[in-house]
XYZ file of C-alpha atoms in Angstrom:
657
model
C 78.608 112.495 109.432
C 80.106 115.173 111.662
C 83.057 114.180 113.493
C 85.703 115.454 116.173
C 89.372 115.480 114.730
C 89.822 111.838 115.907
C 87.012 110.672 114.246
C 84.531 110.506 117.160
C 81.027 111.087 115.808
C 78.721 114.051 116.812
C 75.314 112.891 116.947
C 71.867 113.621 118.557
C 71.566 113.226 122.322
C 69.113 110.346 122.004
C 71.657 108.017 120.369
C 74.229 109.194 123.035
C 71.745 108.292 125.933
C 71.161 104.854 124.563
C 74.715 104.116 123.683
C 75.563 105.005 127.467
C 73.259 101.819 128.400
C 75.223 99.643 126.199
C 77.957 97.177 127.280
C 81.097 97.503 124.828
C 84.598 95.916 125.086
C 87.707 96.770 122.904
C 88.846 93.341 121.290
C 91.776 94.889 119.528
C 92.939 98.567 118.581
C 90.154 99.748 116.248
C 88.017 96.898 116.940
C 85.133 96.589 119.591
C 82.274 94.210 120.351
C 78.924 95.847 121.487
C 76.437 93.085 123.084
C 72.825 93.372 121.601
C 69.927 94.442 123.780
C 66.199 93.345 123.274
C 65.008 96.649 124.806
C 66.618 98.634 121.805
C 65.286 96.320 119.053
C 68.415 94.458 118.550
C 68.066 91.061 116.694
C 71.810 89.806 117.197
C 73.581 88.815 120.272
C 76.686 91.082 119.530
C 77.688 93.555 116.878
C 81.320 94.382 115.686
C 82.347 98.084 115.433
C 85.515 99.082 113.402
C 87.377 102.285 113.419
C 89.578 102.552 110.359
C 91.353 105.988 110.362
C 88.610 108.547 111.172
C 85.771 106.169 109.833
C 83.586 104.257 111.983
C 81.588 101.199 110.898
C 79.335 98.704 112.547
C 78.277 95.259 111.564
C 74.442 96.476 111.794
C 74.903 98.505 108.767
C 75.105 95.185 106.664
C 71.444 94.245 108.124
C 68.405 94.593 106.867
C 67.495 98.304 106.856
C 70.897 99.061 108.657
C 72.576 99.976 105.354
C 70.990 103.531 105.828
C 72.565 104.199 109.221
C 75.538 106.560 109.088
C 75.904 105.909 112.748
C 74.169 103.840 115.448
C 74.316 103.644 119.149
C 76.661 100.703 118.752
C 79.275 103.053 117.250
C 78.463 105.520 119.832
C 79.049 102.908 122.725
C 82.368 101.905 121.276
C 83.492 105.672 120.852
C 82.868 106.137 124.491
C 85.457 103.455 125.444
C 87.869 104.310 122.537
C 91.545 104.863 123.514
C 93.887 106.391 120.900
C 96.615 103.678 121.112
C 99.321 102.862 118.506
C 100.779 99.561 119.290
C 104.531 99.496 118.859
C 104.862 96.250 117.209
C 108.153 96.961 115.545
C 109.947 97.339 118.893
C 108.321 94.341 120.469
C 108.853 91.968 117.231
C 111.984 93.394 115.282
C 114.303 90.610 116.851
C 117.129 88.588 115.411
C 115.050 85.496 114.889
C 111.483 85.061 113.672
C 108.774 84.689 116.477
C 107.691 81.221 116.885
C 104.014 82.190 116.949
C 102.731 84.916 114.915
C 99.280 84.661 116.188
C 100.052 87.424 118.833
C 97.264 89.534 120.225
C 97.650 93.546 120.550
C 99.183 94.296 124.045
C 95.908 96.263 124.597
C 93.710 93.419 123.790
C 94.639 90.153 125.312
C 91.310 88.438 124.537
C 91.649 88.914 120.888
C 93.478 86.212 119.166
C 94.728 86.212 115.494
C 93.737 83.311 113.314
C 96.569 80.691 113.054
C 98.954 81.514 110.368
C 98.632 78.454 107.604
C 101.401 75.594 108.240
C 103.067 76.451 104.902
C 104.212 79.831 105.919
C 105.504 79.030 109.411
C 108.976 78.609 108.319
C 111.085 81.609 107.489
C 114.196 81.549 105.185
C 116.727 84.035 106.487
C 116.303 86.525 103.770
C 112.638 86.710 104.300
C 113.088 87.725 108.026
C 115.754 89.895 107.321
C 113.373 91.842 104.934
C 110.583 91.883 107.399
C 112.934 93.417 110.117
C 114.087 95.877 107.555
C 110.599 96.977 106.573
C 109.711 97.264 110.381
C 112.686 99.354 111.086
C 112.000 101.775 108.219
C 108.590 102.283 109.475
C 109.954 103.638 112.726
C 110.802 106.517 110.975
C 107.790 108.930 110.873
C 108.716 110.407 107.496
C 108.601 106.896 105.621
C 104.996 106.153 104.393
C 105.961 103.491 101.652
C 108.382 100.812 101.550
C 109.433 99.310 98.376
C 110.214 95.615 98.750
C 112.055 94.387 95.612
C 111.709 90.706 95.981
C 112.271 88.255 92.896
C 110.084 85.524 91.903
C 109.913 82.596 94.521
C 111.101 84.794 97.498
C 107.922 84.357 99.376
C 106.382 87.645 99.043
C 102.861 86.295 100.154
C 104.508 85.057 103.630
C 106.295 88.604 103.930
C 103.226 90.557 103.580
C 101.220 88.455 106.020
C 103.874 88.760 108.567
C 104.130 92.499 108.112
C 100.249 92.797 108.634
C 100.571 90.869 111.939
C 103.786 92.988 113.096
C 103.656 96.396 111.294
C 99.884 97.298 111.381
C 98.855 98.795 114.812
C 95.412 97.069 114.788
C 96.780 94.028 112.934
C 94.532 95.092 109.983
C 95.564 95.380 106.380
C 94.495 95.669 102.591
C 96.075 93.312 100.341
C 95.781 94.871 96.636
C 96.654 92.855 93.678
C 96.350 93.455 89.659
C 94.475 90.435 88.828
C 91.323 88.423 90.240
C 93.404 85.317 89.880
C 95.915 86.640 92.445
C 93.217 87.606 94.734
C 91.855 83.980 94.677
C 95.512 82.675 95.562
C 95.884 84.782 98.385
C 92.563 83.731 99.686
C 93.526 80.095 98.912
C 96.622 80.697 100.891
C 95.047 82.480 103.928
C 91.464 81.149 104.525
C 90.590 84.017 106.956
C 91.130 86.725 104.342
C 88.070 88.172 102.832
C 88.165 88.900 98.956
C 86.255 91.797 97.252
C 85.940 92.181 93.517
C 83.979 94.580 91.352
C 80.246 94.585 91.112
C 80.176 93.082 87.837
C 81.524 89.694 89.825
C 78.406 89.141 91.645
C 74.706 87.835 90.806
C 71.724 89.830 92.369
C 69.893 88.403 95.084
C 66.667 88.030 93.123
C 67.798 86.983 89.863
C 70.954 84.878 90.469
C 70.135 82.753 87.340
C 70.893 85.785 85.108
C 74.399 86.115 86.150
C 75.846 83.943 83.610
C 73.770 84.938 80.448
C 76.232 85.500 77.760
C 74.212 88.567 76.096
C 71.949 89.889 78.675
C 73.723 89.145 82.038
C 72.274 90.775 85.302
C 74.832 91.569 87.950
C 74.970 93.873 90.816
C 76.592 96.315 88.844
C 73.294 97.030 87.443
C 72.186 98.345 90.885
C 69.309 100.552 91.268
C 69.616 101.321 94.899
C 67.857 104.389 95.873
C 66.823 105.771 99.255
C 63.092 105.483 100.353
C 61.225 106.330 103.759
C 60.254 103.617 105.974
C 58.910 103.544 109.521
C 61.115 103.899 112.133
C 62.535 100.804 114.082
C 64.854 99.489 116.670
C 68.393 101.054 117.021
C 67.672 103.858 114.426
C 67.881 107.401 115.272
C 65.098 107.973 117.481
C 63.034 111.337 117.387
C 61.874 111.102 113.739
C 58.814 109.020 112.922
C 60.525 107.502 109.898
C 64.012 107.280 108.045
C 65.589 106.656 104.958
C 66.794 103.145 103.825
C 68.028 101.684 100.451
C 65.990 99.791 97.878
C 66.959 98.106 94.719
C 65.087 96.713 92.061
C 67.138 93.381 91.779
C 67.921 92.562 95.691
C 65.193 92.127 98.365
C 65.905 93.393 100.958
C 69.044 95.379 100.107
C 70.977 93.782 102.792
C 70.918 90.470 100.882
C 72.873 92.050 97.845
C 76.015 89.665 97.274
C 78.239 92.743 96.479
C 77.158 94.442 99.624
C 77.733 91.221 101.677
C 80.858 90.649 100.347
C 81.770 94.327 100.959
C 80.815 94.426 104.544
C 82.761 91.159 105.219
C 85.688 92.727 103.762
C 85.351 95.898 105.803
C 85.254 93.784 108.846
C 88.273 91.439 107.987
C 91.723 91.704 109.464
C 92.984 90.806 105.675
C 90.762 92.171 103.000
C 91.941 91.516 99.488
C 91.107 93.690 96.636
C 92.141 94.119 93.131
C 94.097 97.735 92.103
C 91.399 98.800 89.615
C 88.685 98.460 92.226
C 90.592 99.904 94.996
C 91.275 103.198 92.882
C 87.758 103.249 91.772
C 86.364 102.748 95.539
C 88.697 105.043 97.420
C 87.875 107.970 94.926
C 84.294 107.106 95.206
C 82.516 105.793 98.166
C 85.615 105.901 99.980
C 84.956 102.791 102.531
C 88.399 101.526 102.214
C 90.323 104.749 102.973
C 92.594 105.272 105.639
C 93.542 101.616 106.554
C 96.729 101.399 108.778
C 98.391 99.285 106.197
C 98.259 98.724 102.407
C 100.096 96.028 101.008
C 100.358 96.645 97.049
C 101.732 93.639 95.004
C 102.624 93.502 91.466
C 103.541 97.293 91.891
C 105.400 97.119 88.501
C 102.018 97.346 86.903
C 100.865 99.977 89.257
C 101.872 103.098 86.710
C 99.622 101.115 84.122
C 96.725 100.840 86.511
C 96.834 104.646 87.387
C 97.078 105.451 83.489
C 94.109 103.285 83.005
C 92.020 104.981 85.714
C 92.654 108.498 84.212
C 92.707 107.979 80.442
C 89.614 109.337 78.566
C 88.332 107.108 75.604
C 85.233 106.891 73.502
C 84.857 103.761 71.405
C 84.299 104.176 67.594
C 80.649 102.566 67.979
C 79.704 105.242 70.806
C 81.476 108.313 68.677
C 79.362 107.288 65.792
C 76.263 106.974 67.931
C 76.598 110.095 69.465
C 78.031 111.983 66.161
C 81.275 113.281 67.990
C 83.834 113.742 65.268
C 87.506 113.603 66.419
C 89.502 116.842 67.097
C 89.937 118.431 63.605
C 93.693 118.906 64.425
C 94.774 115.912 66.539
C 98.474 116.575 66.927
C 97.880 120.361 67.764
C 97.056 120.897 71.532
C 95.545 124.252 71.186
C 92.692 122.875 69.100
C 91.721 120.540 71.825
C 90.274 123.051 74.364
C 87.712 124.427 71.743
C 86.769 121.142 70.496
C 86.369 119.463 74.250
C 84.049 122.844 74.946
C 82.181 122.928 71.948
C 82.001 119.471 70.349
C 82.621 116.450 72.761
C 81.504 117.494 76.381
C 78.202 119.067 75.121
C 77.378 115.772 73.353
C 78.390 113.544 76.231
C 76.562 115.714 78.830
C 73.251 115.764 76.791
C 73.533 111.833 76.241
C 73.921 111.713 80.150
C 71.165 113.887 80.714
C 68.898 111.792 78.347
C 69.602 108.384 79.960
C 68.945 109.829 83.390
C 65.232 110.421 82.098
C 64.885 106.872 81.073
C 63.571 103.960 83.180
C 65.910 101.699 85.332
C 66.780 98.764 83.021
C 69.949 97.144 82.950
C 71.111 98.637 79.551
C 70.219 102.091 80.678
C 71.908 101.626 83.961
C 75.093 100.501 82.376
C 75.113 103.443 79.838
C 74.278 106.003 82.589
C 77.468 104.735 84.614
C 79.389 104.936 81.414
C 78.323 108.463 80.491
C 78.907 109.848 83.973
C 82.575 108.314 83.815
C 83.302 109.778 80.550
C 82.055 113.268 81.426
C 84.213 113.233 84.525
C 87.301 112.001 82.446
C 86.920 114.433 79.625
C 86.537 117.118 82.122
C 89.803 116.210 83.433
C 91.436 116.442 80.084
C 89.898 119.922 79.480
C 91.547 121.106 82.800
C 95.092 119.820 81.628
C 95.057 120.722 78.314
C 96.674 124.134 78.679
C 99.406 122.496 80.940
C 100.299 120.075 78.250
C 99.642 117.239 80.512
C 97.781 115.026 77.667
C 98.491 113.457 74.400
C 96.110 112.457 71.740
C 96.240 108.608 71.015
C 92.938 107.903 69.173
C 94.459 107.016 65.875
C 92.203 103.866 65.450
C 89.601 104.032 62.957
C 86.882 106.104 64.668
C 88.187 106.060 68.108
C 88.486 109.175 70.243
C 91.304 108.930 73.119
C 93.588 111.011 75.477
C 96.268 109.645 77.738
C 98.466 111.544 80.041
C 102.117 111.808 79.280
C 102.692 110.538 82.943
C 100.440 109.819 85.710
C 102.769 110.893 88.802
C 100.840 114.295 89.120
C 97.625 112.320 89.945
C 99.053 109.697 92.155
C 99.024 111.181 95.418
C 95.231 112.011 95.326
C 94.341 108.824 93.523
C 96.353 106.444 95.702
C 98.865 107.552 98.299
C 96.409 109.821 100.397
C 94.105 106.571 100.992
C 96.414 104.783 103.466
C 98.384 105.205 106.485
C 101.376 103.128 105.479
C 102.214 101.236 102.417
C 104.442 98.029 101.675
C 104.888 98.013 97.742
C 106.191 94.624 96.453
C 107.447 93.632 92.993
C 110.027 91.272 91.559
C 110.871 93.845 89.037
C 111.205 97.369 90.238
C 114.342 97.476 88.302
C 115.064 101.228 89.320
C 113.244 102.091 92.571
C 114.022 105.703 92.000
C 112.442 105.720 88.567
C 109.482 103.850 89.747
C 109.057 106.345 92.557
C 109.172 109.168 90.154
C 106.586 107.509 87.799
C 103.933 106.732 90.464
C 104.529 110.340 92.314
C 105.941 109.420 95.447
C 107.444 112.470 97.161
C 111.037 112.260 97.838
C 111.915 111.439 101.549
C 108.561 109.379 102.020
C 109.726 106.204 100.663
C 112.710 103.697 100.952
C 113.550 100.347 99.691
C 114.245 96.800 100.869
C 115.660 94.394 98.559
C 115.346 90.480 98.945
C 118.118 88.658 97.364
C 117.537 85.700 94.918
C 118.252 82.236 96.385
C 117.881 80.143 93.296
C 121.200 78.880 91.865
C 122.309 80.617 88.733
C 123.264 77.351 87.013
C 119.634 76.024 87.403
C 118.230 79.040 85.296
C 120.886 80.057 82.782
C 120.230 82.740 80.070
C 121.832 82.052 76.769
C 122.316 85.068 74.685
C 122.382 83.278 71.290
C 121.414 85.935 68.429
C 119.956 84.437 65.407
C 118.272 87.441 63.559
C 117.271 91.102 63.797
C 113.751 91.499 64.780
C 113.722 95.415 64.717
C 110.529 96.580 62.986
C 113.001 98.583 60.338
C 114.526 95.313 59.493
C 111.328 93.968 58.065
C 110.808 90.085 57.663
C 114.270 89.437 56.342
C 115.497 87.511 59.265
C 112.236 85.430 60.061
C 112.970 82.293 58.538
C 116.381 81.815 60.402
C 114.633 82.916 63.650
C 111.931 80.103 62.951
C 114.701 77.460 62.336
C 116.476 78.596 65.556
C 113.329 78.078 67.469
C 112.954 74.655 65.577
C 116.385 73.867 66.741
C 115.599 74.469 70.359
C 112.466 72.467 70.058
C 114.419 69.533 68.788
C 116.928 69.603 71.472
C 114.183 69.978 74.176
C 111.789 67.387 72.199
C 110.161 66.054 75.491
C 109.818 69.325 77.601
C 107.349 71.945 77.628
C 108.630 75.316 75.847
C 107.248 78.844 76.094
C 108.201 81.178 73.242
C 107.599 84.982 73.861
C 106.775 86.279 70.362
C 105.608 89.709 71.144
C 103.614 90.357 68.032
C 100.548 88.536 66.783
C 101.919 88.701 63.180
C 105.370 87.037 64.169
C 103.309 84.375 65.915
C 101.341 83.603 62.902
C 104.309 83.036 60.979
C 106.492 80.753 63.507
C 103.302 78.735 64.239
C 102.931 77.832 60.413
C 106.826 76.705 60.481
C 106.695 74.803 63.324
C 103.513 73.076 62.595
C 105.153 71.923 59.310
C 108.287 70.865 60.973
C 106.570 69.315 63.942
C 103.314 67.837 62.951
C 103.053 65.356 65.689
C 103.909 67.800 68.732
C 101.438 70.022 70.098
C 101.872 73.585 68.766
C 99.440 76.230 70.611
C 99.067 79.759 70.344
C 96.115 82.449 70.288
C 94.902 85.347 68.356
C 93.141 87.225 70.861
C 93.473 88.104 74.571
C 90.209 86.342 75.212
C 91.666 83.075 74.361
C 94.843 83.473 76.292
C 93.576 81.440 79.673
C 92.016 78.747 77.696
C 95.179 78.164 75.708
C 97.472 78.336 78.692
C 95.329 75.525 80.465
C 95.847 73.521 77.478
C 99.380 73.924 77.632
C 99.823 73.020 81.201
C 97.985 69.481 80.240
C 100.631 68.792 77.648
C 103.840 66.871 78.117
C 105.835 68.288 75.364
C 103.894 71.183 74.033
C 105.268 74.450 72.562
C 103.195 77.696 73.504
C 103.768 80.710 71.272
C 102.518 83.626 73.410
C 102.459 87.259 72.326
C 101.497 88.356 75.722
C 102.511 86.075 78.526
C 105.374 88.011 79.935
C 103.489 88.127 83.547
C 100.960 86.670 85.465
C 101.922 83.136 84.384
C 103.112 80.457 86.910
C 104.671 77.466 85.280
C 106.672 75.665 88.033
C 108.686 72.281 87.035
C 107.657 70.424 84.264
C 104.926 72.828 83.119
C 107.750 74.872 81.538
C 111.561 73.886 81.078
C 112.444 76.134 78.433
C 111.849 79.716 77.680
C 112.617 81.472 74.308
C 112.581 85.362 73.859
C 112.217 85.513 70.328
C 111.730 89.475 70.122
C 112.689 91.978 72.442
C 109.602 93.391 74.137
C 110.448 97.200 73.486
C 107.478 99.477 74.501
C 105.663 100.359 71.206
C 106.791 103.901 69.885
C 103.715 103.679 67.578
C 101.847 104.436 70.615
C 101.973 108.401 70.966
C 101.728 108.055 74.675
C 104.860 106.002 74.833
C 106.405 108.305 72.296
C 105.746 111.276 74.283
C 106.890 109.961 77.287
C 110.281 108.664 75.737
C 110.891 112.467 74.678
C 109.885 113.864 77.861
C 112.265 114.523 80.976
C 113.571 111.245 81.998
C 111.939 109.361 79.203
C 115.305 107.454 77.996
C 115.675 106.039 81.695
C 111.921 105.072 81.619
C 111.722 103.487 78.301
C 114.885 101.422 79.288
C 113.502 100.371 82.460
C 110.143 98.982 80.792
C 112.245 96.896 78.575
C 114.322 95.583 81.079
C 111.369 94.841 83.485
C 109.629 92.934 80.465
C 112.658 91.011 79.739
C 113.005 89.702 83.582
C 109.226 88.913 83.555
C 109.505 86.867 80.652
C 112.100 84.820 82.099
C 110.692 84.386 85.597
C 107.654 82.485 84.019
C 109.404 79.034 84.261
C 111.642 79.324 87.350
C 109.401 79.269 90.286
C 111.102 77.851 93.388
C 114.550 76.855 94.639
C 114.242 73.488 93.575
C 113.227 74.315 90.099
C 115.199 74.506 86.722
C 114.577 76.502 83.414
C 116.694 77.291 80.747
C 116.378 80.692 78.578
C 117.349 81.568 75.035
C 117.359 84.918 73.711
C 117.422 84.950 69.812
C 116.906 88.571 68.839
C 119.979 90.550 67.975
C 118.405 93.683 69.165
C 119.049 92.530 72.896
C 122.793 92.615 72.609
C 123.034 96.022 71.025
C 120.034 97.989 72.314
C 119.622 96.458 75.599
C 122.419 94.610 77.137
C 124.972 97.076 76.136
C 123.172 100.074 77.056
C 121.210 98.818 80.227
C 123.213 96.014 81.716
C 123.381 97.487 85.060
C 119.588 98.066 85.332
C 119.276 94.201 85.338
C 119.225 92.488 88.767
C 122.333 91.218 89.927
C 120.785 87.780 90.267
C 119.876 88.043 86.537
C 123.224 89.096 85.255
C 124.568 86.057 87.214
C 122.889 83.790 84.858
C 123.870 85.098 81.390
C 126.083 83.700 79.249
C 127.246 84.536 75.727
C 128.537 80.997 75.024
C 126.650 79.132 72.242
C 124.354 76.418 73.713
C 126.738 73.218 73.963
C 124.340 71.271 71.543
C 124.195 74.140 68.779
């Protein structure tokens, strides 16, 4: 669709003439209501039109046959009365005290009322309101596009985020981006007026909902076969042509009944839309419907580098490599050999496979393979373009696997992420080093600033005992394992009636200590898991226990265990990044690599200790048993730990030991 510089559509005269006869009102900046008209074939009494950045959207585009319209007369009617307005919410609301009512309309739209903020979010703590004020003040500077909010666990990040949507976004609209679907669900539970959108594979098809939960042959909206077909002219569509194109899908009739598309339209119309990071990156760099929102709130920001890495890495599974007869590069460690291998071996076979798939019928298995082939061709072409610049490292050292990862994602981040929003609030409890974080995710110097929220939890309610019992370094072998297991058993004995989370880091060490504790505590629930797929089910069982011990190789984040769900945390092995991973090793030996490596380790430790201390009235004790912590982490990186974490540390032996 052609537009003017401000996004106003350029369309046929017939649509403009029809729009001139419509009645439209502005409800809020970027939000318009257009009354339906029987004489134009409208079937609804009113339509909502949104302008996001330079993109216009109408609710009729989610109706039957409406999905084919790139522009309608509703949008033209709204564009005729649109006024470029930037509401100066900062000046109006950055007061010494929080407003009594955050349900404030925009000054330009008195008839538009925000939904009431839930009761549990109406009382600000002083540190929360101070942080909100600092973010609002930062955005007064036109050079600042990103504000990093360093807010520890329990500081009320979601409340601050929703307040900022209401005060910092000119149109009161925002995207809330988080890493896990579980956190998406939590945000929608907290704010019922929010609209959640997940990836296509999370929705059943309209015609075959019963096939959604099949174990081996599920059918989801990710198997979409949507194609344009010609239909007769109708109602509000463009006007001089006898027919126009509309979408048709094999699994959803009509196409507007598709559950995924309905969820997407609801999110596009929402004041607060909740997406996960992987979906946001894919959508913004594909269809682009969520580009240009006035405010993007990125939660769990410490995982952002990892999410960007996953979006650009290129990997062919052993099974697919065997199927397509793609042999790994003959010289995996020699970068100069990768270019010829990509041009002569890898890409030709991937493109031939893709071409063959596009000639086959639209069946779910074929559709999935087509998408996989399209994605792999795109990613390996990206590797090919960056080979000569030394941007990539070969990581495919598992049997039969072929894989490349970039050494750092900073050079991709602007195009993949930061250009797709007008302003960003980036939140994490473990930024550790804002400057290092900014460098890792490609933020331009001068375009970002930091706001820090203090920890209000009393240090004596969350003590961290540095109690070295053995050296768990890989080079040390298993010599200290028996002593470490005995120490864990001692802790279990002292906390006999309390739930205890033991961070084990490695599956091999997990198996060993599980056997030892099972022998020593035959009547006490000892829980663990041997694969990530079992993780959530085991966690649920642990939460149901009164004195359980959970041995967890991978629960340093995304786990909420307040109060009696967890009173004891044990860090039995320091979570150093794995130097056996070629990308980690290459990053360590690149510019700034030492600081990056220290930050990753400190971040993981702080995340581990935060699983059981979730609110001001909570309490949880932590024991750090690995001698590697004192020598290789605390001594070298002590000042990287947040001040509130350092305040809780004691080198004293536990009183009972």
